[in-house]
PDB file of C-alpha atoms in Angstrom:
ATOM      1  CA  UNK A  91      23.858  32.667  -6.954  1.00 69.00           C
ATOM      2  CA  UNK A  92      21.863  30.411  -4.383  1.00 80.00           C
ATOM      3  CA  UNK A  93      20.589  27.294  -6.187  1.00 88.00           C
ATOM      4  CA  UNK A  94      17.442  25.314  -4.725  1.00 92.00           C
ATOM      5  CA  UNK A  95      18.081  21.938  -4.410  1.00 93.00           C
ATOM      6  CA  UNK A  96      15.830  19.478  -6.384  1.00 93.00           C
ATOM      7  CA  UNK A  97      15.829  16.585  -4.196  1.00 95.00           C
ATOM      8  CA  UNK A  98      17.147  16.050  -0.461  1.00 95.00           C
ATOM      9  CA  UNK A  99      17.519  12.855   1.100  1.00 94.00           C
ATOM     10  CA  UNK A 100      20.861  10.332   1.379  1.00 95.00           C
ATOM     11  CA  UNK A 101      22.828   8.399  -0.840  1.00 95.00           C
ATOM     12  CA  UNK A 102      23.720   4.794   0.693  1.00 93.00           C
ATOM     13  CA  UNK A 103      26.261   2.079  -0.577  1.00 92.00           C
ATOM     14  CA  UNK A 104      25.458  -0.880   1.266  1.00 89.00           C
ATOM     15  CA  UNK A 105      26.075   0.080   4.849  1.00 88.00           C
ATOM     16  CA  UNK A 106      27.656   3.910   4.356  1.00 91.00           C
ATOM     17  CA  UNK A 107      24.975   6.218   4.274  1.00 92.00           C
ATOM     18  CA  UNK A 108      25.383  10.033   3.694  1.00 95.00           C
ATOM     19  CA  UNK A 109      22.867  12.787   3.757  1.00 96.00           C
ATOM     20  CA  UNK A 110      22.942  14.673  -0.062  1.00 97.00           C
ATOM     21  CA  UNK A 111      21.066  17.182  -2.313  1.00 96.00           C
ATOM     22  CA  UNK A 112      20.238  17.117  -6.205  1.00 96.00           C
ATOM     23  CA  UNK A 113      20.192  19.947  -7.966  1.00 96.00           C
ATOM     24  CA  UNK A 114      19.759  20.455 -12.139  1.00 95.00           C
ATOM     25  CA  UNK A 115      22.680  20.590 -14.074  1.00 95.00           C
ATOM     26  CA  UNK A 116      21.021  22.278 -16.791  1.00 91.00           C
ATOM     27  CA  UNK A 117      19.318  25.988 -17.168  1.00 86.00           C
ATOM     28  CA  UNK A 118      15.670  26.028 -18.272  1.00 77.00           C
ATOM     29  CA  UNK A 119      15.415  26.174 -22.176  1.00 69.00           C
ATOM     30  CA  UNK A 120      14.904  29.198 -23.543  1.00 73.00           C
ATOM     31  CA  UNK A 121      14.832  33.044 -22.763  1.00 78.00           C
ATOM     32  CA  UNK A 122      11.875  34.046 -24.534  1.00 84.00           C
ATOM     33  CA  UNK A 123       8.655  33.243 -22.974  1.00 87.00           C
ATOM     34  CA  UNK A 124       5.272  34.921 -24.519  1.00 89.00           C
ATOM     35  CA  UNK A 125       1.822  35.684 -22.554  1.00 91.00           C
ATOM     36  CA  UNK A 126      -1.589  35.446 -24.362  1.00 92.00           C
ATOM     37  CA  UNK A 127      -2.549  39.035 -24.793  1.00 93.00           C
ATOM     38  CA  UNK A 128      -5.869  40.374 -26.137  1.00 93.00           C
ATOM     39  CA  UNK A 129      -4.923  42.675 -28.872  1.00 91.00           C
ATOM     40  CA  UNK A 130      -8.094  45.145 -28.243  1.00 93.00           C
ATOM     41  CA  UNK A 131      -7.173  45.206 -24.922  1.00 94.00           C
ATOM     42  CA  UNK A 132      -3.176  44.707 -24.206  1.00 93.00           C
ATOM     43  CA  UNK A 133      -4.519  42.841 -21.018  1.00 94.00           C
ATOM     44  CA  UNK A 134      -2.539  39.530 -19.968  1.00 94.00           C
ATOM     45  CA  UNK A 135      -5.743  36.491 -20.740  1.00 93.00           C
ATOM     46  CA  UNK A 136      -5.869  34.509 -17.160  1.00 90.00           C
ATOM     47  CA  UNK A 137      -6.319  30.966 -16.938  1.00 88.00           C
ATOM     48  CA  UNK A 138      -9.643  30.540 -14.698  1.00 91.00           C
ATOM     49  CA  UNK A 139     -10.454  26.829 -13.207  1.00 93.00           C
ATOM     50  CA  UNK A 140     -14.050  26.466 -14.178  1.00 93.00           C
ATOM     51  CA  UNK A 141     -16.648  23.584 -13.397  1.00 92.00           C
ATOM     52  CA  UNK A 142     -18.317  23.017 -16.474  1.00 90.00           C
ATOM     53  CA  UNK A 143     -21.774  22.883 -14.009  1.00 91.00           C
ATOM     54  CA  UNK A 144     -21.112  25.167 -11.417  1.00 92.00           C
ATOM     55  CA  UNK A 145     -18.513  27.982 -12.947  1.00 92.00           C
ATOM     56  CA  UNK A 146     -15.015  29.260 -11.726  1.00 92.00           C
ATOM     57  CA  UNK A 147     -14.069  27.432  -8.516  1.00 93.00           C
ATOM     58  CA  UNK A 148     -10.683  27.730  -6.360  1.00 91.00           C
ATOM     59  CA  UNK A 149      -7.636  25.938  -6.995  1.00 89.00           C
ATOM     60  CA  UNK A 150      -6.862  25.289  -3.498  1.00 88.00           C
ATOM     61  CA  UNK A 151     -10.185  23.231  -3.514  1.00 90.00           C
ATOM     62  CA  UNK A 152      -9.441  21.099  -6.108  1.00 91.00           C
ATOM     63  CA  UNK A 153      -8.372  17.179  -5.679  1.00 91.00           C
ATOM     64  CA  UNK A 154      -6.827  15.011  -8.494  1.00 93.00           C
ATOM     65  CA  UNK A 155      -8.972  12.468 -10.189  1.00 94.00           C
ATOM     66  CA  UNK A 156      -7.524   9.032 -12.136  1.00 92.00           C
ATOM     67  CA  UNK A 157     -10.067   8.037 -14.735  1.00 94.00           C
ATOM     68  CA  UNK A 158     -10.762   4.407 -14.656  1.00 92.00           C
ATOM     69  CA  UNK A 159     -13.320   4.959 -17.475  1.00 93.00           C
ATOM     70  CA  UNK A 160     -15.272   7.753 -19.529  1.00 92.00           C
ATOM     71  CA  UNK A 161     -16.629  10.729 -16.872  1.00 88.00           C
ATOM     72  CA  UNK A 162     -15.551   8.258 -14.473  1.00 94.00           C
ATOM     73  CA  UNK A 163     -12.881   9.007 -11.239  1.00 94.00           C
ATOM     74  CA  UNK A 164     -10.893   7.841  -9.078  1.00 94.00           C
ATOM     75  CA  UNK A 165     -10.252  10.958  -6.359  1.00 92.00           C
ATOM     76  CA  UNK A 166      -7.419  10.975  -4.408  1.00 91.00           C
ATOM     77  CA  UNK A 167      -6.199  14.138  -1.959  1.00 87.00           C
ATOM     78  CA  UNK A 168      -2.379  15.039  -1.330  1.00 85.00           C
ATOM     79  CA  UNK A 169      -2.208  13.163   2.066  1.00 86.00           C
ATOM     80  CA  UNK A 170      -3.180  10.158   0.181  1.00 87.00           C
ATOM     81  CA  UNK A 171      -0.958  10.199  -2.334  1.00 83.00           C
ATOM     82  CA  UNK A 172       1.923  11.203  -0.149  1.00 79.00           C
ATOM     83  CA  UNK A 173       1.152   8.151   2.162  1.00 83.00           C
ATOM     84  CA  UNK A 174       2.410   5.967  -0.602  1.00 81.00           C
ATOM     85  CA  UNK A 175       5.918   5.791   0.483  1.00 73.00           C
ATOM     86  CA  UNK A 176       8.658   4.260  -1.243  1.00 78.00           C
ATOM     87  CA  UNK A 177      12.330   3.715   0.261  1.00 76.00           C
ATOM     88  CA  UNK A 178      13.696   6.056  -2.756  1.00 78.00           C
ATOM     89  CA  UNK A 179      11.353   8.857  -1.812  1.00 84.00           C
ATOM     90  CA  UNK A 180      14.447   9.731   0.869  1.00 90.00           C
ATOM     91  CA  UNK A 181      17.089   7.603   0.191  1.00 92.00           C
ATOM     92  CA  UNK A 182      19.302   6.671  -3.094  1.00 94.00           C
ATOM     93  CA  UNK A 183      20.001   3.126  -2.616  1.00 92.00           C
ATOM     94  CA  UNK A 184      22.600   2.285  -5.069  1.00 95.00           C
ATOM     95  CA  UNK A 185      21.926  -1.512  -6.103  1.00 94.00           C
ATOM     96  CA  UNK A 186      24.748  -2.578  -8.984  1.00 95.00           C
ATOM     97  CA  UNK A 187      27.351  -1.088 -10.748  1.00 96.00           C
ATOM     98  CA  UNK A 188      27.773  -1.544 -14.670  1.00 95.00           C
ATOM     99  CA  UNK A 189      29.780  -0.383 -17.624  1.00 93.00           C
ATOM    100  CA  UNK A 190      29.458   3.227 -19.163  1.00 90.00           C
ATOM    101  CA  UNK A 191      29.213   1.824 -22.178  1.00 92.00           C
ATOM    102  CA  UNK A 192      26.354  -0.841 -21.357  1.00 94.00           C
ATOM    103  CA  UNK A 193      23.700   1.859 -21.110  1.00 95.00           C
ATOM    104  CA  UNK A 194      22.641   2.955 -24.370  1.00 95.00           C
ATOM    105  CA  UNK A 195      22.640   6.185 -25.188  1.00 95.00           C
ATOM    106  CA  UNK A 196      18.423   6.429 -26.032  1.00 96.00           C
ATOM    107  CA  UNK A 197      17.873   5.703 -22.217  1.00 96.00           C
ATOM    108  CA  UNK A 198      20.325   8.872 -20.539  1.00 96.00           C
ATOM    109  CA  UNK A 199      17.799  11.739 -19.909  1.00 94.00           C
ATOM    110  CA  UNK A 200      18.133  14.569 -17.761  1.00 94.00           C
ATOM    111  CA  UNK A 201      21.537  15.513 -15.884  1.00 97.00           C
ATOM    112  CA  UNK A 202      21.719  16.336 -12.086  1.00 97.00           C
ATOM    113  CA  UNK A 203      24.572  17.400  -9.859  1.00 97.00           C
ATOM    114  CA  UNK A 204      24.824  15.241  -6.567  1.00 97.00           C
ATOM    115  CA  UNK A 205      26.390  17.341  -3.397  1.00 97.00           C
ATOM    116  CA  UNK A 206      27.111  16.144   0.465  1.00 97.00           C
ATOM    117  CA  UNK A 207      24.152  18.323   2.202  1.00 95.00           C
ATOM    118  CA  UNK A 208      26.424  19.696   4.975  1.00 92.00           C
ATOM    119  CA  UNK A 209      29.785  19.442   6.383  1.00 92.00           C
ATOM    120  CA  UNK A 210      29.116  16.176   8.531  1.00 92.00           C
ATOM    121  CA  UNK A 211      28.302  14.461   5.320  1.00 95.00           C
ATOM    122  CA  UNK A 212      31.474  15.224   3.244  1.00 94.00           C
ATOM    123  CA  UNK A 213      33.761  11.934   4.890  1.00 95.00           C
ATOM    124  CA  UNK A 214      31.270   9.515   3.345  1.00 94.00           C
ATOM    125  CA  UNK A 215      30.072  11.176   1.062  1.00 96.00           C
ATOM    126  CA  UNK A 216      33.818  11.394  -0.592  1.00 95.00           C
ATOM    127  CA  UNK A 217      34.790   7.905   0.119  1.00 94.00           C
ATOM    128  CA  UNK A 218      31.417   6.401  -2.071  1.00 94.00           C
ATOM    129  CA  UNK A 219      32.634   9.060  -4.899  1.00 95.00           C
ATOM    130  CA  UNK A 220      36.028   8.109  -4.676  1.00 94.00           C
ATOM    131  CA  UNK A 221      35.303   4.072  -4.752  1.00 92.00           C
ATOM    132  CA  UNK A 222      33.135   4.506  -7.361  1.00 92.00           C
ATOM    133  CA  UNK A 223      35.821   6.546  -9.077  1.00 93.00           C
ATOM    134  CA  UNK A 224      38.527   3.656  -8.997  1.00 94.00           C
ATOM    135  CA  UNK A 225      35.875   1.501  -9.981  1.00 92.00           C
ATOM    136  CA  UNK A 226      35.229   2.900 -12.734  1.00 92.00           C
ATOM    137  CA  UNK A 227      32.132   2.260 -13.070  1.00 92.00           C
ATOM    138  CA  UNK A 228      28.732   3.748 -13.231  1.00 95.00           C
ATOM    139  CA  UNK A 229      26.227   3.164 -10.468  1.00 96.00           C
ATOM    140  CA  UNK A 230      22.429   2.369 -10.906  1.00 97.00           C
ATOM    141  CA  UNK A 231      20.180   3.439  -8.465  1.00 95.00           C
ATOM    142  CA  UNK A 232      16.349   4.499  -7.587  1.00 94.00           C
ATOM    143  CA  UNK A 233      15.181   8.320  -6.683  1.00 93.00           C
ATOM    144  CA  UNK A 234      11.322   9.762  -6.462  1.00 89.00           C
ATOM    145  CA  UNK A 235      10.956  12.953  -7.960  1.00 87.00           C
ATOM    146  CA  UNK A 236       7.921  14.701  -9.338  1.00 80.00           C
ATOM    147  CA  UNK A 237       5.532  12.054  -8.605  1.00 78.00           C
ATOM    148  CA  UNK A 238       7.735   9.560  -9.894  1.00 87.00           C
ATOM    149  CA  UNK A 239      10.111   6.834  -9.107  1.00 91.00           C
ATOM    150  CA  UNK A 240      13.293   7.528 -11.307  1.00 93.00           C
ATOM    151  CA  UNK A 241      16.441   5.088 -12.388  1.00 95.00           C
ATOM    152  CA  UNK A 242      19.736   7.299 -12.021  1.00 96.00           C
ATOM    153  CA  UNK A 243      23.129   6.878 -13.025  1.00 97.00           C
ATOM    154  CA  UNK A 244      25.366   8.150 -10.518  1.00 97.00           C
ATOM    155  CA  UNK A 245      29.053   8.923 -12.033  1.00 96.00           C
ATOM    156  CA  UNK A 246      32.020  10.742 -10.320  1.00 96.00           C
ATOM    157  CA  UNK A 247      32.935  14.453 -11.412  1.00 96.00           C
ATOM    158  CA  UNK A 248      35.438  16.510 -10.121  1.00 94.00           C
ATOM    159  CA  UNK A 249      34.273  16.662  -6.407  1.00 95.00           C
ATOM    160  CA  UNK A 250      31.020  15.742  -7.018  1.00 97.00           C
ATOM    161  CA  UNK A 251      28.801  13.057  -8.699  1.00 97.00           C
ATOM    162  CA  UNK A 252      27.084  13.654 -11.891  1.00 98.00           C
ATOM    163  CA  UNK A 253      23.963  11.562 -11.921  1.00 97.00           C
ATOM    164  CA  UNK A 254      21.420  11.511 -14.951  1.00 97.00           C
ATOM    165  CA  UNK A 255      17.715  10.298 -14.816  1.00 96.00           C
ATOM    166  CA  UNK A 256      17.139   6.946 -16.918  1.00 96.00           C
ATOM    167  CA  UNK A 257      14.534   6.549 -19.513  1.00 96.00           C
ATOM    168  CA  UNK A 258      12.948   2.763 -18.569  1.00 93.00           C
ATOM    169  CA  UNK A 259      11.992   0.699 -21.534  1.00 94.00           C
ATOM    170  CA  UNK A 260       8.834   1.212 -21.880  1.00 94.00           C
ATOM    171  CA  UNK A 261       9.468   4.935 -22.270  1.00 94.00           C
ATOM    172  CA  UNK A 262      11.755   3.783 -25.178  1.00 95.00           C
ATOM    173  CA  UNK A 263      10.493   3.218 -28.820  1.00 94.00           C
ATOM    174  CA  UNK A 264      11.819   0.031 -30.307  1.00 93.00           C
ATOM    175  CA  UNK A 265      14.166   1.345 -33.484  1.00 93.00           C
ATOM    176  CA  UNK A 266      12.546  -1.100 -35.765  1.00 93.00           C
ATOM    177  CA  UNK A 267       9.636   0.192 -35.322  1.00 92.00           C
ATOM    178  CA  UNK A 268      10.928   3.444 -37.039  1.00 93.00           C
ATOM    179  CA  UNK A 269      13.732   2.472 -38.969  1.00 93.00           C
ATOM    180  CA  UNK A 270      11.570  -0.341 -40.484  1.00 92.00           C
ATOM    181  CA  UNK A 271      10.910   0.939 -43.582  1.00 92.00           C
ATOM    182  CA  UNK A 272      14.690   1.993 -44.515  1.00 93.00           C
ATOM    183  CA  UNK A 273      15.988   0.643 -47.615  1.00 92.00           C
ATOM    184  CA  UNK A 274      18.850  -2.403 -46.908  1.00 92.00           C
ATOM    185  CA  UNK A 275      20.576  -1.242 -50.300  1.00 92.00           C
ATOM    186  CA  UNK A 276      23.681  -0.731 -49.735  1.00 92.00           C
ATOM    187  CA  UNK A 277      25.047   2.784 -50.533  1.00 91.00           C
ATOM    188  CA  UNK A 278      27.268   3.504 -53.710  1.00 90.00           C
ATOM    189  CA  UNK A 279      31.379   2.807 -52.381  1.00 92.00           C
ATOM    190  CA  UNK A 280      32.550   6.034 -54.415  1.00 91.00           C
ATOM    191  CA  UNK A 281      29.623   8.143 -52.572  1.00 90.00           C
ATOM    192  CA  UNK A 282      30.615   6.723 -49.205  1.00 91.00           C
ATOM    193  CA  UNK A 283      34.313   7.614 -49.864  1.00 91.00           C
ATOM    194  CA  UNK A 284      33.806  11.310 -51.050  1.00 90.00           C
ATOM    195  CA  UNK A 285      31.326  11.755 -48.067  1.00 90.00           C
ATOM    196  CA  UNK A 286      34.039  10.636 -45.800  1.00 90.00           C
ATOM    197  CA  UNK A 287      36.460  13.162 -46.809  1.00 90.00           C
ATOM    198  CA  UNK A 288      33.756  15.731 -46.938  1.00 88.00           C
ATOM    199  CA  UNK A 289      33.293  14.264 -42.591  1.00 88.00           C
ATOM    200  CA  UNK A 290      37.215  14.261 -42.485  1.00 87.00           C
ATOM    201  CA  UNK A 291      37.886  18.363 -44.068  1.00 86.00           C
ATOM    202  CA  UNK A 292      34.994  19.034 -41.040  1.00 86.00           C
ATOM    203  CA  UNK A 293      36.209  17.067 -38.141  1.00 87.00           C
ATOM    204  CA  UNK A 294      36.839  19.736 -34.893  1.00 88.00           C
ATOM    205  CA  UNK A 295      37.167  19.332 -31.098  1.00 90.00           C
ATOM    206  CA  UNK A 296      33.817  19.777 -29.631  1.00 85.00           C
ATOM    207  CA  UNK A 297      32.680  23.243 -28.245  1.00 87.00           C
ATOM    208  CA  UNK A 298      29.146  24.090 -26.950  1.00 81.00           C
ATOM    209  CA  UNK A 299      30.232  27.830 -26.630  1.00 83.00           C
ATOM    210  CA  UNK A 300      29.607  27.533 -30.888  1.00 82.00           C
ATOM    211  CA  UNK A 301      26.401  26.512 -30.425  1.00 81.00           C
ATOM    212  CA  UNK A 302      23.413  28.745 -29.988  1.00 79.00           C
ATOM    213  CA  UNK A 303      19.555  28.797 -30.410  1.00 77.00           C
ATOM    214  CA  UNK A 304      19.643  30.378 -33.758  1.00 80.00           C
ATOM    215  CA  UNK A 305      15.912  30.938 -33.550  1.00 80.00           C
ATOM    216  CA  UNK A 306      15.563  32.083 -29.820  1.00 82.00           C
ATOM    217  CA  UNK A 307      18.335  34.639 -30.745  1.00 82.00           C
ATOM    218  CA  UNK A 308      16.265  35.788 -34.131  1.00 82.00           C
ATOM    219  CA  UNK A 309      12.842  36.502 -31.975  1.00 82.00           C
ATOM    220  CA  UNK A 310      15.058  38.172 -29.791  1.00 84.00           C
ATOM    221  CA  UNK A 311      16.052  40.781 -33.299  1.00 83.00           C
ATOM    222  CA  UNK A 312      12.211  40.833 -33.776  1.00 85.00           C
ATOM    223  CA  UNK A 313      11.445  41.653 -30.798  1.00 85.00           C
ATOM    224  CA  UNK A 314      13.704  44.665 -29.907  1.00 86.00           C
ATOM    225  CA  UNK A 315      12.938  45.964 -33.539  1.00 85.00           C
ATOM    226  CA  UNK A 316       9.278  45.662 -32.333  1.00 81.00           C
ATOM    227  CA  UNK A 317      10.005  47.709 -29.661  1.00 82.00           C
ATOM    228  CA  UNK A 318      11.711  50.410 -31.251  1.00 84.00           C
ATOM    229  CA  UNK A 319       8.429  50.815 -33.783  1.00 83.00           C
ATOM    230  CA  UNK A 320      10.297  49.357 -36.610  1.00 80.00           C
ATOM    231  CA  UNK A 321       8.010  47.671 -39.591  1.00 81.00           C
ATOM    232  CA  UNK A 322       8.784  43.508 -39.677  1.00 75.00           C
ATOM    233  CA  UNK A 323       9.447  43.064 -43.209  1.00 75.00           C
ATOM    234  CA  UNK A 324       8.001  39.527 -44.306  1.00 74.00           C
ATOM    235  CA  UNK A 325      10.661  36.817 -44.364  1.00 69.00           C
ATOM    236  CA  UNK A 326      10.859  35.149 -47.728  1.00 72.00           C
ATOM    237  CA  UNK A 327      10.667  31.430 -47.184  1.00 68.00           C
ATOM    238  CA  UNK A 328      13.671  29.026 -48.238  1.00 65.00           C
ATOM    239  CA  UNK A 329      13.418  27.359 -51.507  1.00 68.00           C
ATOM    240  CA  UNK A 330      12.593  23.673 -51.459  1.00 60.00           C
ATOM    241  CA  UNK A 331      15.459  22.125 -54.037  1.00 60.00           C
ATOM    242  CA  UNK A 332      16.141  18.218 -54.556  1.00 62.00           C
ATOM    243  CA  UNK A 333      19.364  16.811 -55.361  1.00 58.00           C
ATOM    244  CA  UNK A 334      19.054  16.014 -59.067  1.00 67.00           C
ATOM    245  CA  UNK A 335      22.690  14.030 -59.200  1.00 81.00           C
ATOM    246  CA  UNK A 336      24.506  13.017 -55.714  1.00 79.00           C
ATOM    247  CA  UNK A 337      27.375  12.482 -57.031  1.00 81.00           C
ATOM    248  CA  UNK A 338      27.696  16.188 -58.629  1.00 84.00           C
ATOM    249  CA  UNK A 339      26.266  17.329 -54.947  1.00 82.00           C
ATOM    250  CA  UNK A 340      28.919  15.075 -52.778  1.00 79.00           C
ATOM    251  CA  UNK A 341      32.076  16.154 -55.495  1.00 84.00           C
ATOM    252  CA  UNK A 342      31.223  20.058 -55.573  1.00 84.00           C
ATOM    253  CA  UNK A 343      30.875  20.100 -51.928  1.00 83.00           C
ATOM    254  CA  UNK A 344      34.338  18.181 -51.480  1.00 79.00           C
ATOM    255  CA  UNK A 345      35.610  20.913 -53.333  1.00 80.00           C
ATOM    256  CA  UNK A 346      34.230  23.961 -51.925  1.00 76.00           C
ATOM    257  CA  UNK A 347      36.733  25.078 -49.399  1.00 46.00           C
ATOM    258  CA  UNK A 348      34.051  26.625 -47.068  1.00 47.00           C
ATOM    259  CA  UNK A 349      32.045  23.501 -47.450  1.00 44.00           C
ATOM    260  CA  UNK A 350      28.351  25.829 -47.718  1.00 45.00           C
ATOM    261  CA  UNK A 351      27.057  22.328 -48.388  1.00 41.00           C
ATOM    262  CA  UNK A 352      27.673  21.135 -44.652  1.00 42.00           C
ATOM    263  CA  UNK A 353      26.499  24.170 -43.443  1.00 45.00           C
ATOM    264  CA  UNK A 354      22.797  24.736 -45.900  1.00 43.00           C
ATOM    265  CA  UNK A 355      21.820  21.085 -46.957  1.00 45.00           C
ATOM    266  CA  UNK A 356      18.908  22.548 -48.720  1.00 42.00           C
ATOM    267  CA  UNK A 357      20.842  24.073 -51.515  1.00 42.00           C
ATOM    268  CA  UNK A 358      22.561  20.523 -52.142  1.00 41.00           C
ATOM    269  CA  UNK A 359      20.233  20.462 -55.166  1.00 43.00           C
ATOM    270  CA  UNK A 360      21.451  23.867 -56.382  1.00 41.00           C
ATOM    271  CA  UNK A 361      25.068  22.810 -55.559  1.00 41.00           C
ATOM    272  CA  UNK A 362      24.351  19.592 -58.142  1.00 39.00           C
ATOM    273  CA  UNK A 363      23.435  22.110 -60.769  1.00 43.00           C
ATOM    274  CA  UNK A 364      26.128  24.180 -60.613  1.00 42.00           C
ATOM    275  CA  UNK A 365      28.706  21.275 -60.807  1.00 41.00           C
ATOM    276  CA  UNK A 366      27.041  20.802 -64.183  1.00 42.00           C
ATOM    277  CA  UNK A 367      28.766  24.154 -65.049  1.00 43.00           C
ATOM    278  CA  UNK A 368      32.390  25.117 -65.575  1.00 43.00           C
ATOM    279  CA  UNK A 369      34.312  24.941 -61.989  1.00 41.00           C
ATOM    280  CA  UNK A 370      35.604  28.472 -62.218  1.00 41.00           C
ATOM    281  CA  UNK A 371      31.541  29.504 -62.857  1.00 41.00           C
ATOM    282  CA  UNK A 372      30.818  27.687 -59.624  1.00 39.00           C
ATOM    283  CA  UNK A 373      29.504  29.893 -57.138  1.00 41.00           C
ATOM    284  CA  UNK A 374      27.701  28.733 -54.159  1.00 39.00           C
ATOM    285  CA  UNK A 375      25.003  30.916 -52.502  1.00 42.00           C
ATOM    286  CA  UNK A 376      25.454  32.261 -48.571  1.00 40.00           C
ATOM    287  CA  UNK A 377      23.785  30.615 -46.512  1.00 40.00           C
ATOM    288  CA  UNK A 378      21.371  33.915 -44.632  1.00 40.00           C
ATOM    289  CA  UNK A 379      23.355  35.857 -42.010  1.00 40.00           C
ATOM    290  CA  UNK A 380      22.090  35.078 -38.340  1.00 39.00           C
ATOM    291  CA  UNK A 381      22.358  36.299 -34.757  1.00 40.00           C
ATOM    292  CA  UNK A 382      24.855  34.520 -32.542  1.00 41.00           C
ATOM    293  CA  UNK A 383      25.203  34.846 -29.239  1.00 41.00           C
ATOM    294  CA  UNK A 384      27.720  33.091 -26.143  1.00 39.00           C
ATOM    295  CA  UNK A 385      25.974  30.018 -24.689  1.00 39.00           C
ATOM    296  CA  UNK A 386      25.727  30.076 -20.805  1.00 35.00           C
TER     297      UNK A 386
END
């Protein structure tokens, strides 16, 4: 399969300069997309761009508009905009190297794949991947895309260079701000210690192929049984339970051997009361059966 590039332009390290394309390292979320329909109809609604004063008028004729104040614009056509140039529009300048481990985790945002953009460009563009490589280190630079100047973090992989967009810090919420209102208390020792082995009996190598969109792949059910002119039986929502006693909860879940208590945390309640009964009585309830299918 072709890919489009993303982005074309050239990656530079100091004085070595290579030309190089971007392209996403990710598929688009999601299979199922929906149309607004008119049910008396079955027609597809269309979006029309209508003037409030005059009525439908042409995309092609429209300009975009900053509002400096209520009803009030700022217009500004395509050539004007694109005659704001910035250096990163074309080039990715890298400017310092840090530490992996110096960016935190909250700013990484969307993955790209880096490439040499024909054959003269593979020399350089394999001795700035392999420098950076024995360095290891990550390198910070600047790209334009969509309208906006980007941070990146450029990273060797395999023959290539991973590089991922960077959230700045305005985009990012200060955790205070959220986490205020947690309790400092700390946690009960003998809780903490059962929840640890419950972590421990669940530890695994990671695997992405185990991980599907549980819900994407259940509208997927509906819809084929749609199709086929079966009836869509109502789906009986979950019961809300609260954990009456934690310690009950964290102790019958230790000793469940398929640990349902990992896998349905809204039955922890139900789990507590159960514990109140003989063990050999115990009997935790299935979590519902869903549709899995093989990540891409």
């Amino acid at each position: 399969m072709a890919y489009r590039p993303t982005w074309q332009g050239h990656l530079r390290l100091s004085l070595v300069t290579c030309p190089v394309a971007l392209y996403t390292a990710t598929n688009a979320g999601g299979e199922v997309h929906f149309n607004l329909i008119n049910p008396k109809t079955n027609n597809r609604i269309k979006m029309i761009t209508t003037d409030p004063d005059t009525g439908p008028i042409e995309r092609a004729d429209l300009v975009k508009g900053y509002e400096v104040s209520k009803g009030e614009y700022i217009l500004l056509s395509q050539d004007e905009i694109n005659s704001v140039k910035l250096e990163s529009t074309k080039t990715i300048d890298i400017e310092k190297f840090v530490p992996a481990e110096d960016i935190d985790r909250v700013y990484w945002d969307n993955p790209y794949y880096l490439v040499p953009d024909g054959k003269l460009a593979q020399e350089a563009f394999a001795v700035i991947r392999e420098s950076m490589a024995r360095a290891g280190q990550i390198g910070i630079g600047r790209v334009v895309m969509s309208s906006r100047e980007r941070i990146v973090a450029l990273e060797p992989r395999g023959k290539g260079i991973l590089a991922y967009t960077l959230r700045t810090d305005a985009e990012v919420r200060k955790e205070d701000e959220i986490f205020g209102g947690i309790s400092d208390k700390d946690p009960d020792p003998q809780m903490i210690a059962i929840a640890q082995k419950i972590i421990e009996q669940q530890e695994g190598p990671f695997d992405p192929s185990q991980f599907v969109d549980r819900y994407e792949e259940a509208l997927k059910e509906l819809i084929a049984a749609k199709q086929k002119g079966h009836k869509v039986a109502k789906v009986e929502e979950p019961e809300d339970t609260n954990v009456i006693d934690l310690m009950a909860a964290l102790r019958a879940s230790l000793s469940a051997k398929d640990a349902p208590a990992a896998k349905a945390p809204a039955k922890a309640g139900a789990k507590a009361k159960a514990a109140e009964k003989p063990a050999a009585k115990t009997k935790a309830k299935a979590p519902a059966k869903t549709a899995h299918k093989k990540a891409s």
